[in-house]
Amino acid sequence: MDGPATTDELLQHSSEPPVREHRWRIRLAGIAGLILTVLVVVIGWHARESSSRNRLLQEIRDHGGSVGVSNYFTSDIFTDIDDQLARWTHKLVCLPKPLQSTSLKLEGLYFDNEWLKQAAPQLSNKSRTLHLTFFKANITDDGLVPLKGFSDLRSLTIDHCGLNGRGIASLSGHPSLQELHLLDRTIVDDATNEIGVFPVLEAVDLTTTSLTEDGLFWLTRQPGLRYLHLHGNLITPKSVATLNSLPLYYLRVDKVDDKVIKQLSALTIPVRLTLRVDQLTSASLPDFQRMTRVTYITLEEPSSTPRPPSLSTDELEELRRTGIDIRRRL
């Protein structure tokens, strides 16, 4: 039977709203505390990461390396071509300030395989783009394996290091590598057979790598290759056949003979030639005149036993009239 509420019932109902409000305050305080804890942990983690990275960069400087910032991911050697293409290249590679890239040069024997293995987690994925150079470092082909984790690596230069080319094969398929420079080191032809596709590779510099005509075939697997520098490598008729199958915008070569010059005259891409004066002969002149895409020819005297030019003054003047810029460096 319903009747008037007792005093206890009135007190119970009157206390429910304050109790619920108190519970919500406790819950909100707990959530706020959790968020604050997470923020502290994240900030602390980033601080430790930043501190660890800064120590690593200082270690690089202390042992002869260098750290910099760059606006470009294509090297100067690929822009010394005719003005129109140079302007296009500059427009292509110039990056706005927010996308500037970290550039690291690891120089000297201190930087070896083990060092790179330990440092790789700190060096990779810490900037939007990354240029990495090894110069006279104690890096072998096996030591390049950690570079697979450098997902933002744009440019890799290996200069005077102990590699034969198989380490490059281990990086095949790298998703962001656009430039590859292998300088002054003998690359074994057999090793290049193992090099697969680099999907966005645009520029390759193989200065003085002693690659033969067979060692160039791996370049045909690179669908986006546009710039190729083969200074110091012997070019043969078979080499030219390989080069002619590439989607190049620019080619730089030397060490050619009359037969090769004849084949090069059929190329439709800009070509830069660096020749010794004794390589340029009267027999080559008609083929040079057909090389309408030669940007310029640098004539060099042999350093040990200078010899007079094989072309006469009149013949050189005739070449100049074709529009070829002949620069003679004695």
Coordinates of C-alpha atoms in Angstrom, one line a residue, residues 74-253:
T74 CA 70.2 15.3 -58.5
S75 CA 73.9 16.0 -58.6
D76 CA 75.6 18.7 -60.6
I77 CA 77.1 16.3 -63.1
F78 CA 73.7 15.7 -64.5
T79 CA 72.9 19.4 -65.0
D80 CA 76.0 20.5 -67.1
I81 CA 74.1 19.9 -70.3
D82 CA 72.5 22.3 -72.7
D83 CA 70.7 25.2 -71.2
Q84 CA 67.1 24.1 -72.0
L85 CA 67.5 20.7 -70.4
A86 CA 69.5 22.2 -67.5
R87 CA 66.6 24.6 -66.8
W88 CA 64.1 21.7 -66.9
T89 CA 66.3 19.6 -64.6
H90 CA 66.7 22.4 -62.1
K91 CA 62.9 22.9 -62.1
L92 CA 62.4 19.2 -61.6
V93 CA 64.8 18.7 -58.7
C94 CA 64.5 21.9 -56.7
L95 CA 62.7 21.2 -53.5
P96 CA 60.7 23.7 -51.3
K97 CA 62.1 24.3 -47.8
P98 CA 59.6 22.0 -46.0
L99 CA 60.9 19.1 -48.1
Q100 CA 64.6 19.8 -47.6
S101 CA 66.6 16.6 -47.1
T102 CA 69.2 15.5 -44.7
S103 CA 72.6 14.8 -46.3
L104 CA 75.1 12.5 -44.6
K105 CA 78.7 11.9 -45.7
L106 CA 80.4 9.0 -43.9
E107 CA 84.1 9.3 -44.6
G108 CA 86.9 7.2 -43.3
L109 CA 87.6 3.7 -42.0
Y110 CA 85.7 4.3 -38.7
F111 CA 82.4 3.8 -40.6
D112 CA 82.3 0.1 -41.2
N113 CA 79.7 -2.6 -41.6
E114 CA 79.1 -3.0 -37.9
W115 CA 78.8 0.7 -37.3
L116 CA 76.2 1.0 -40.0
K117 CA 74.2 -2.0 -38.7
Q118 CA 74.1 -0.4 -35.2
A119 CA 73.3 3.1 -36.5
A120 CA 70.8 2.2 -39.1
P121 CA 67.7 2.4 -36.9
Q122 CA 68.6 6.0 -36.0
L123 CA 69.5 7.1 -39.5
S124 CA 66.5 5.6 -41.3
N125 CA 63.0 7.1 -41.4
K126 CA 64.0 10.2 -39.5
S127 CA 63.7 12.7 -42.3
R128 CA 61.5 13.0 -45.4
T129 CA 64.4 12.5 -47.8
L130 CA 68.0 11.4 -47.2
H131 CA 71.2 11.6 -49.2
L132 CA 73.9 9.1 -48.1
T133 CA 77.5 9.1 -49.1
F134 CA 80.3 6.7 -48.2
F135 CA 83.8 7.9 -49.1
K136 CA 86.8 5.7 -48.4
A137 CA 84.7 4.0 -45.7
N138 CA 85.2 0.4 -44.6
I139 CA 81.9 -0.7 -46.1
T140 CA 81.6 -3.9 -48.1
D141 CA 78.8 -5.4 -50.1
D142 CA 77.4 -7.2 -47.1
G143 CA 77.4 -3.9 -45.1
L144 CA 74.8 -2.4 -47.4
V145 CA 72.0 -4.7 -46.3
P146 CA 70.7 -2.3 -43.6
L147 CA 70.0 0.3 -46.2
K148 CA 66.9 -1.7 -47.2
G149 CA 65.3 -0.1 -44.2
F150 CA 66.0 3.5 -45.4
S151 CA 62.6 3.9 -46.9
D152 CA 63.2 7.6 -47.6
L153 CA 66.6 7.2 -49.2
R154 CA 66.8 9.3 -52.4
S155 CA 70.5 9.3 -53.2
L156 CA 73.3 6.8 -52.5
T157 CA 76.9 7.5 -53.3
I158 CA 79.6 4.9 -52.8
D159 CA 83.1 6.4 -53.6
H160 CA 86.4 4.5 -53.2
C161 CA 84.9 1.7 -51.0
G162 CA 85.4 -2.1 -51.1
L163 CA 82.5 -3.2 -53.1
N164 CA 82.1 -5.3 -56.2
G165 CA 78.5 -4.6 -56.9
R166 CA 76.7 -7.5 -55.2
G167 CA 75.7 -5.2 -52.3
I168 CA 73.7 -3.1 -54.8
A169 CA 71.8 -6.2 -55.8
S170 CA 70.6 -6.5 -52.2
L171 CA 68.9 -3.1 -52.5
S172 CA 67.0 -4.1 -55.6
G173 CA 63.4 -2.9 -55.4
H174 CA 64.1 0.0 -53.2
P175 CA 61.0 2.2 -53.4
S176 CA 62.5 5.7 -53.3
L177 CA 66.1 5.5 -54.6
Q178 CA 66.4 8.0 -57.4
E179 CA 70.2 8.4 -57.7
L180 CA 73.0 5.9 -57.6
H181 CA 76.7 6.8 -57.8
L182 CA 79.3 4.0 -57.9
L183 CA 82.6 5.7 -58.2
D184 CA 86.2 4.6 -58.7
R185 CA 85.8 1.0 -57.8
T186 CA 85.9 -2.1 -60.0
I187 CA 82.4 -3.5 -60.4
V188 CA 82.3 -7.1 -61.3
D189 CA 80.2 -7.9 -64.4
D190 CA 78.8 -11.1 -62.8
A191 CA 77.6 -9.1 -59.8
T192 CA 75.6 -6.8 -62.0
N193 CA 73.6 -9.8 -63.3
E194 CA 72.0 -10.0 -59.8
I195 CA 70.9 -6.3 -59.8
G196 CA 67.1 -6.1 -60.2
V197 CA 64.7 -3.3 -60.8
F198 CA 64.8 0.0 -59.0
P199 CA 61.3 1.4 -59.7
V200 CA 62.1 5.1 -59.5
L201 CA 65.8 5.2 -60.3
E202 CA 66.5 8.2 -62.6
A203 CA 70.2 8.9 -62.5
V204 CA 73.2 6.5 -62.5
D205 CA 76.9 7.6 -62.3
L206 CA 79.4 4.8 -62.9
T207 CA 82.6 6.8 -63.1
T208 CA 85.7 4.5 -63.4
T209 CA 84.0 1.3 -62.4
S210 CA 85.6 -0.8 -65.2
L211 CA 82.3 -2.2 -66.3
T212 CA 82.4 -3.9 -69.7
E213 CA 79.7 -4.1 -72.3
D214 CA 78.2 -7.1 -70.5
G215 CA 78.2 -5.2 -67.2
L216 CA 75.9 -2.5 -68.5
F217 CA 73.0 -4.8 -69.3
W218 CA 71.5 -4.4 -65.8
L219 CA 70.7 -0.8 -66.8
T220 CA 68.0 -2.1 -69.2
R221 CA 66.0 -3.3 -66.2
Q222 CA 65.6 0.3 -65.0
P223 CA 62.4 1.7 -66.5
G224 CA 62.9 5.3 -65.3
L225 CA 66.6 5.7 -66.1
R226 CA 67.1 9.2 -67.6
Y227 CA 70.7 10.3 -66.8
L228 CA 73.8 8.1 -67.3
H229 CA 77.4 9.0 -66.7
L230 CA 80.0 6.5 -67.9
H231 CA 83.2 8.5 -67.6
G232 CA 86.2 6.1 -67.4
N233 CA 84.5 3.1 -68.8
L234 CA 85.3 1.6 -72.2
I235 CA 82.5 2.0 -74.7
T236 CA 82.2 -0.6 -77.4
P237 CA 79.7 -1.1 -80.3
K238 CA 77.8 -3.6 -78.1
S239 CA 77.7 -1.0 -75.3
V240 CA 76.1 1.5 -77.7
A241 CA 73.5 -1.0 -78.6
T242 CA 72.6 -1.4 -74.9
L243 CA 72.6 2.4 -74.4
N244 CA 70.4 2.9 -77.4
S245 CA 67.7 0.7 -75.8
L246 CA 67.5 2.9 -72.7
P247 CA 65.0 5.7 -72.2
L248 CA 67.7 8.3 -71.6
Y249 CA 67.5 12.1 -71.6
Y250 CA 71.3 12.5 -71.2
L251 CA 74.5 10.5 -71.6
R252 CA 78.1 11.3 -70.8
V253 CA 80.9 9.1 -72.2

